[in-house]
Amino acid sequence: MPVRFFTEGAAVAMEVLGDGRGPRYFSEEAFAYGSVDPRSTMTAIRSQEVQFATAAVFVTYLLVQHGPERFGEFYRRLGGPATMSWIAAQFRDAYGLELEEEIETFLQGVPECGDDSFPLLVAECTGPTIPWQSEGFWRFEGSMDCEDPEVVGGIEPGYAWPSSRAVTVEVPEGGTYFLYINETSDAWLRVGPCFGCPWEDEGIFLDDEVHGKAVQLAAGKHYVRIGSHSDLSPDVTVRLEKW
């Protein structure tokens, strides 16, 4: 695919490795600096020339505003020359919109989260749903061993990639909950909603120094992403208790 901007944009938008933030939108502060114009590297033909963060956020914008079907149609058309005129023509055919006008709308800043927005989920939201053990008490126990089929990560000579695994939990009612991960796990935690717009970044973190805190959760499905170093393989326990 000559137009690497959209290839890398889609890859980074849905990334589950690294910090695993998934599809996220730049903040208002980032827009204020004017550093997110996708035209700057849209015609790049080599991946190393692409501004990855900008590509990811523009692809996320297209997916959320117009859905995946049109993006798929547009992407399949990008086998021609990597020029703005060619890309604009394919965009017009797939979306029925002018690319320049769509970019200008994108650059106006973070849009409202409309009811008709396509719910672009982080990959962690596809994890298995763990039931509550009792009313107001939820617990998950598991290993971060790389040989576990639920763990994503790996080790190579001289380097251990961060590992992760994800489950989901249905929060029955909004309110205050206490989130906890066992202190001996040498792991970290991210919890976030599987609803709302991608640019509403409401993730909650517990790192290796903070093992528990009170959090506010809305009713609905949430992901629980556990991370650790691949060469440690700790056993982890995560608890969620209604206050």
mmCIF file of C-alpha atoms in Angstrom:
data_model
loop_
_atom_site.group_PDB
_atom_site.id
_atom_site.type_symbol
_atom_site.label_atom_id
_atom_site.label_comp_id
_atom_site.label_asym_id
_atom_site.label_seq_id
_atom_site.Cartn_x
_atom_site.Cartn_y
_atom_site.Cartn_z
ATOM 1 C CA MET A 1 0.000 0.000 0.000
ATOM 2 C CA PRO A 2 1.804 3.172 -1.148
ATOM 3 C CA VAL A 3 -0.159 5.487 1.167
ATOM 4 C CA ARG A 4 1.439 4.516 4.482
ATOM 5 C CA PHE A 5 -0.344 7.241 6.457
ATOM 6 C CA PHE A 6 -3.615 5.303 6.643
ATOM 7 C CA THR A 7 -1.920 1.928 7.090
ATOM 8 C CA GLU A 8 0.049 3.089 10.116
ATOM 9 C CA GLY A 9 -2.854 5.211 11.363
ATOM 10 C CA ALA A 10 -5.153 2.206 11.551
ATOM 11 C CA ALA A 11 -2.438 0.095 13.191
ATOM 12 C CA VAL A 12 -1.674 2.627 15.927
ATOM 13 C CA ALA A 13 -5.337 3.525 16.475
ATOM 14 C CA MET A 14 -6.113 -0.072 17.427
ATOM 15 C CA GLU A 15 -2.803 -0.912 19.099
ATOM 16 C CA VAL A 16 -2.925 -3.194 22.122
ATOM 17 C CA LEU A 17 0.805 -3.439 22.836
ATOM 18 C CA GLY A 18 2.920 -0.756 24.496
ATOM 19 C CA ASP A 19 0.810 1.330 26.838
ATOM 20 C CA GLY A 20 -2.332 -0.144 25.265
ATOM 21 C CA ARG A 21 -4.233 3.090 25.184
ATOM 22 C CA GLY A 22 -6.120 2.035 22.092
ATOM 23 C CA PRO A 23 -8.069 4.565 20.020
ATOM 24 C CA ARG A 24 -7.705 7.925 21.731
ATOM 25 C CA TYR A 25 -8.122 11.486 20.594
ATOM 26 C CA PHE A 26 -5.742 14.388 21.117
ATOM 27 C CA SER A 27 -6.628 16.837 23.859
ATOM 28 C CA GLU A 28 -7.690 20.436 23.372
ATOM 29 C CA GLU A 29 -4.153 21.447 24.403
ATOM 30 C CA ALA A 30 -2.648 19.450 21.532
ATOM 31 C CA PHE A 31 -4.918 21.189 19.046
ATOM 32 C CA ALA A 32 -3.894 24.559 20.419
ATOM 33 C CA TYR A 33 -0.323 23.940 19.279
ATOM 34 C CA GLY A 34 -1.442 23.225 15.721
ATOM 35 C CA SER A 35 0.637 20.058 15.447
ATOM 36 C CA VAL A 36 -2.033 17.640 14.265
ATOM 37 C CA ASP A 37 -2.565 18.557 10.607
ATOM 38 C CA PRO A 38 -2.715 15.179 8.811
ATOM 39 C CA ARG A 39 -1.664 16.698 5.483
ATOM 40 C CA SER A 40 1.916 17.071 6.742
ATOM 41 C CA THR A 41 2.710 13.363 6.183
ATOM 42 C CA MET A 42 -0.374 12.017 4.386
ATOM 43 C CA THR A 43 1.530 11.387 1.143
ATOM 44 C CA ALA A 44 4.434 9.533 2.789
ATOM 45 C CA ILE A 45 5.371 6.304 1.030
ATOM 46 C CA ARG A 46 7.641 5.028 3.811
ATOM 47 C CA SER A 47 6.425 4.230 7.310
ATOM 48 C CA GLN A 48 9.276 6.103 8.988
ATOM 49 C CA GLU A 49 8.086 9.319 7.324
ATOM 50 C CA VAL A 50 4.587 9.106 8.833
ATOM 51 C CA GLN A 51 3.655 11.150 11.896
ATOM 52 C CA PHE A 52 2.149 8.158 13.681
ATOM 53 C CA ALA A 53 0.173 9.945 16.407
ATOM 54 C CA THR A 54 -1.491 12.280 13.917
ATOM 55 C CA ALA A 55 -2.279 9.408 11.550
ATOM 56 C CA ALA A 56 -3.824 7.410 14.384
ATOM 57 C CA VAL A 57 -6.020 10.215 15.629
ATOM 58 C CA PHE A 58 -7.244 11.137 12.132
ATOM 59 C CA VAL A 59 -8.118 7.499 11.373
ATOM 60 C CA THR A 60 -9.890 7.309 14.728
ATOM 61 C CA TYR A 61 -11.832 10.440 13.815
ATOM 62 C CA LEU A 62 -12.927 8.937 10.490
ATOM 63 C CA LEU A 63 -13.952 5.646 12.103
ATOM 64 C CA VAL A 64 -15.966 7.287 14.857
ATOM 65 C CA GLN A 65 -17.630 9.949 12.716
ATOM 66 C CA HIS A 66 -18.436 7.816 9.670
ATOM 67 C CA GLY A 67 -18.156 4.160 10.718
ATOM 68 C CA PRO A 68 -15.840 1.352 9.622
ATOM 69 C CA GLU A 69 -17.539 0.431 6.325
ATOM 70 C CA ARG A 70 -16.672 3.669 4.562
ATOM 71 C CA PHE A 71 -13.127 3.611 5.886
ATOM 72 C CA GLY A 72 -12.730 0.062 4.585
ATOM 73 C CA GLU A 73 -13.980 1.105 1.165
ATOM 74 C CA PHE A 74 -11.682 4.129 1.145
ATOM 75 C CA TYR A 75 -8.664 2.114 2.283
ATOM 76 C CA ARG A 76 -9.133 -0.505 -0.441
ATOM 77 C CA ARG A 77 -8.962 2.261 -3.031
ATOM 78 C CA LEU A 78 -5.512 3.501 -1.980
ATOM 79 C CA GLY A 79 -3.424 1.394 -4.332
ATOM 80 C CA GLY A 80 -2.581 4.284 -6.628
ATOM 81 C CA PRO A 81 -0.045 7.128 -6.406
ATOM 82 C CA ALA A 82 0.548 8.731 -3.019
ATOM 83 C CA THR A 83 -0.529 12.222 -4.017
ATOM 84 C CA MET A 84 -3.048 14.495 -2.340
ATOM 85 C CA SER A 85 -5.124 14.720 -5.528
ATOM 86 C CA TRP A 86 -5.335 10.923 -5.815
ATOM 87 C CA ILE A 87 -6.136 10.457 -2.124
ATOM 88 C CA ALA A 88 -8.766 13.215 -2.291
ATOM 89 C CA ALA A 89 -10.419 11.569 -5.293
ATOM 90 C CA GLN A 90 -10.650 8.204 -3.521
ATOM 91 C CA PHE A 91 -11.970 9.916 -0.400
ATOM 92 C CA ARG A 92 -14.659 11.667 -2.441
ATOM 93 C CA ASP A 93 -15.761 8.385 -4.030
ATOM 94 C CA ALA A 94 -15.894 6.510 -0.713
ATOM 95 C CA TYR A 95 -17.266 9.186 1.611
ATOM 96 C CA GLY A 96 -19.098 11.565 -0.716
ATOM 97 C CA LEU A 97 -17.162 14.368 0.993
ATOM 98 C CA GLU A 98 -14.240 16.603 0.147
ATOM 99 C CA LEU A 99 -11.056 15.574 1.971
ATOM 100 C CA GLU A 100 -9.878 19.173 2.473
ATOM 101 C CA GLU A 101 -13.174 20.137 4.096
ATOM 102 C CA GLU A 102 -13.118 17.074 6.325
ATOM 103 C CA ILE A 103 -9.576 17.863 7.469
ATOM 104 C CA GLU A 104 -10.594 21.435 8.302
ATOM 105 C CA THR A 105 -13.512 20.108 10.366
ATOM 106 C CA PHE A 106 -11.142 17.724 12.128
ATOM 107 C CA LEU A 107 -8.732 20.548 12.942
ATOM 108 C CA GLN A 108 -11.440 22.587 14.643
ATOM 109 C CA GLY A 109 -10.877 20.530 17.768
ATOM 110 C CA VAL A 110 -12.355 17.716 19.787
ATOM 111 C CA PRO A 111 -15.960 17.205 18.616
ATOM 112 C CA GLU A 112 -19.039 16.562 20.688
ATOM 113 C CA CYS A 113 -19.738 12.951 21.548
ATOM 114 C CA GLY A 114 -22.934 12.417 19.574
ATOM 115 C CA ASP A 115 -25.477 9.659 19.995
ATOM 116 C CA ASP A 116 -24.849 8.563 16.401
ATOM 117 C CA SER A 117 -21.070 8.199 16.764
ATOM 118 C CA PHE A 118 -19.703 4.772 15.945
ATOM 119 C CA PRO A 119 -18.529 3.208 19.251
ATOM 120 C CA LEU A 120 -14.905 2.435 18.455
ATOM 121 C CA LEU A 121 -13.937 0.139 21.313
ATOM 122 C CA VAL A 122 -10.521 -0.473 22.766
ATOM 123 C CA ALA A 123 -9.436 -4.055 22.095
ATOM 124 C CA GLU A 124 -9.524 -4.862 25.814
ATOM 125 C CA CYS A 125 -13.326 -4.654 25.708
ATOM 126 C CA THR A 126 -13.411 -7.995 23.876
ATOM 127 C CA GLY A 127 -11.970 -9.781 26.921
ATOM 128 C CA PRO A 128 -14.021 -12.376 28.822
ATOM 129 C CA THR A 129 -16.590 -11.005 31.261
ATOM 130 C CA ILE A 130 -15.907 -12.105 34.841
ATOM 131 C CA PRO A 131 -19.070 -12.314 37.007
ATOM 132 C CA TRP A 132 -19.412 -10.714 40.436
ATOM 133 C CA GLN A 133 -18.737 -13.140 43.288
ATOM 134 C CA SER A 134 -21.435 -11.547 45.394
ATOM 135 C CA GLU A 135 -23.366 -8.306 45.527
ATOM 136 C CA GLY A 136 -20.833 -5.472 45.627
ATOM 137 C CA PHE A 137 -17.761 -7.723 45.461
ATOM 138 C CA TRP A 138 -15.825 -8.632 42.275
ATOM 139 C CA ARG A 139 -12.525 -10.459 42.009
ATOM 140 C CA PHE A 140 -10.242 -11.735 39.279
ATOM 141 C CA GLU A 141 -7.206 -13.948 39.818
ATOM 142 C CA GLY A 142 -4.759 -14.946 37.109
ATOM 143 C CA SER A 143 -1.157 -15.402 36.062
ATOM 144 C CA MET A 144 0.901 -13.111 33.843
ATOM 145 C CA ASP A 145 3.005 -16.022 32.586
ATOM 146 C CA CYS A 146 3.704 -15.597 28.861
ATOM 147 C CA GLU A 147 2.726 -19.218 28.281
ATOM 148 C CA ASP A 148 -0.818 -18.443 29.403
ATOM 149 C CA PRO A 149 -2.932 -18.137 26.217
ATOM 150 C CA GLU A 150 -4.692 -15.054 27.620
ATOM 151 C CA VAL A 151 -1.415 -13.110 28.036
ATOM 152 C CA VAL A 152 0.009 -10.900 25.274
ATOM 153 C CA GLY A 153 3.733 -10.188 25.429
ATOM 154 C CA GLY A 154 7.081 -11.810 24.893
ATOM 155 C CA ILE A 155 10.771 -12.095 25.654
ATOM 156 C CA GLU A 156 13.724 -11.808 23.322
ATOM 157 C CA PRO A 157 17.468 -11.871 24.083
ATOM 158 C CA GLY A 158 18.294 -8.836 26.156
ATOM 159 C CA TYR A 159 14.745 -7.450 26.376
ATOM 160 C CA ALA A 160 11.410 -8.344 27.934
ATOM 161 C CA TRP A 161 8.336 -6.773 26.372
ATOM 162 C CA PRO A 162 5.554 -5.593 28.675
ATOM 163 C CA SER A 163 2.860 -8.246 28.972
ATOM 164 C CA SER A 164 -0.853 -7.685 29.356
ATOM 165 C CA ARG A 165 -4.125 -9.498 29.744
ATOM 166 C CA ALA A 166 -7.635 -8.100 29.843
ATOM 167 C CA VAL A 167 -11.015 -9.071 31.237
ATOM 168 C CA THR A 168 -14.281 -7.168 31.448
ATOM 169 C CA VAL A 169 -16.755 -6.482 34.219
ATOM 170 C CA GLU A 170 -20.344 -5.282 34.086
ATOM 171 C CA VAL A 171 -20.715 -2.517 36.687
ATOM 172 C CA PRO A 172 -24.367 -2.789 37.826
ATOM 173 C CA GLU A 173 -24.768 0.764 39.080
ATOM 174 C CA GLY A 174 -22.757 3.947 39.035
ATOM 175 C CA GLY A 175 -21.036 5.063 42.206
ATOM 176 C CA THR A 176 -17.871 4.818 44.278
ATOM 177 C CA TYR A 177 -15.883 1.594 44.206
ATOM 178 C CA PHE A 178 -12.587 0.546 45.758
ATOM 179 C CA LEU A 179 -10.135 -0.844 43.208
ATOM 180 C CA TYR A 180 -7.257 -3.006 44.424
ATOM 181 C CA ILE A 181 -4.379 -5.072 42.972
ATOM 182 C CA ASN A 182 -2.244 -7.221 45.267
ATOM 183 C CA GLU A 183 0.971 -5.567 46.420
ATOM 184 C CA THR A 184 3.185 -8.590 45.675
ATOM 185 C CA SER A 185 2.214 -8.762 41.998
ATOM 186 C CA ASP A 186 4.757 -6.260 40.574
ATOM 187 C CA ALA A 187 2.056 -5.392 38.040
ATOM 188 C CA TRP A 188 -0.005 -2.383 37.047
ATOM 189 C CA LEU A 189 -3.616 -1.860 36.165
ATOM 190 C CA ARG A 190 -5.814 0.194 33.867
ATOM 191 C CA VAL A 191 -9.617 0.258 34.062
ATOM 192 C CA GLY A 192 -11.837 2.086 31.607
ATOM 193 C CA PRO A 193 -15.363 2.152 30.148
ATOM 194 C CA CYS A 194 -16.395 0.242 27.033
ATOM 195 C CA PHE A 195 -18.791 2.993 26.028
ATOM 196 C CA GLY A 196 -18.661 6.670 25.140
ATOM 197 C CA CYS A 197 -16.442 8.347 22.558
ATOM 198 C CA PRO A 198 -12.762 7.394 22.238
ATOM 199 C CA TRP A 199 -11.597 10.924 22.985
ATOM 200 C CA GLU A 200 -13.287 10.821 26.396
ATOM 201 C CA ASP A 201 -10.242 9.283 28.043
ATOM 202 C CA GLU A 202 -11.560 8.113 31.411
ATOM 203 C CA GLY A 203 -9.015 5.415 32.156
ATOM 204 C CA ILE A 204 -8.089 4.785 35.787
ATOM 205 C CA PHE A 205 -4.559 3.657 36.645
ATOM 206 C CA LEU A 206 -2.925 1.758 39.487
ATOM 207 C CA ASP A 207 0.842 1.554 39.119
ATOM 208 C CA ASP A 208 3.419 -0.470 41.028
ATOM 209 C CA GLU A 209 3.428 2.116 43.825
ATOM 210 C CA VAL A 210 -0.324 2.598 44.264
ATOM 211 C CA HIS A 211 -2.129 -0.677 44.893
ATOM 212 C CA GLY A 212 -5.594 0.567 45.777
ATOM 213 C CA LYS A 213 -7.832 3.625 45.644
ATOM 214 C CA ALA A 214 -11.439 4.736 45.563
ATOM 215 C CA VAL A 215 -12.721 5.344 42.026
ATOM 216 C CA GLN A 216 -15.900 6.609 40.400
ATOM 217 C CA LEU A 217 -17.430 4.211 37.876
ATOM 218 C CA ALA A 218 -20.500 4.627 35.707
ATOM 219 C CA ALA A 219 -22.905 1.750 35.156
ATOM 220 C CA GLY A 220 -22.014 -0.438 32.186
ATOM 221 C CA LYS A 221 -19.274 -2.638 30.805
ATOM 222 C CA HIS A 222 -15.659 -1.811 31.744
ATOM 223 C CA TYR A 223 -12.348 -3.394 30.793
ATOM 224 C CA VAL A 224 -9.668 -4.325 33.324
ATOM 225 C CA ARG A 225 -6.224 -4.439 31.709
ATOM 226 C CA ILE A 226 -3.364 -5.898 33.765
ATOM 227 C CA GLY A 227 0.244 -5.267 32.778
ATOM 228 C CA SER A 228 3.582 -6.615 33.956
ATOM 229 C CA HIS A 229 7.085 -7.379 32.722
ATOM 230 C CA SER A 230 7.230 -10.561 30.656
ATOM 231 C CA ASP A 231 10.236 -11.964 32.501
ATOM 232 C CA LEU A 232 8.513 -11.839 35.917
ATOM 233 C CA SER A 233 5.252 -13.789 35.348
ATOM 234 C CA PRO A 234 3.554 -12.736 38.596
ATOM 235 C CA ASP A 235 0.241 -14.005 39.909
ATOM 236 C CA VAL A 236 -2.254 -11.163 40.251
ATOM 237 C CA THR A 237 -5.442 -10.552 42.161
ATOM 238 C CA VAL A 238 -7.715 -7.649 41.276
ATOM 239 C CA ARG A 239 -10.658 -6.685 43.453
ATOM 240 C CA LEU A 240 -13.509 -4.254 43.003
ATOM 241 C CA GLU A 241 -15.771 -3.468 45.968
ATOM 242 C CA LYS A 242 -18.792 -1.199 46.156
ATOM 243 C CA TRP A 243 -18.506 1.546 48.752
#
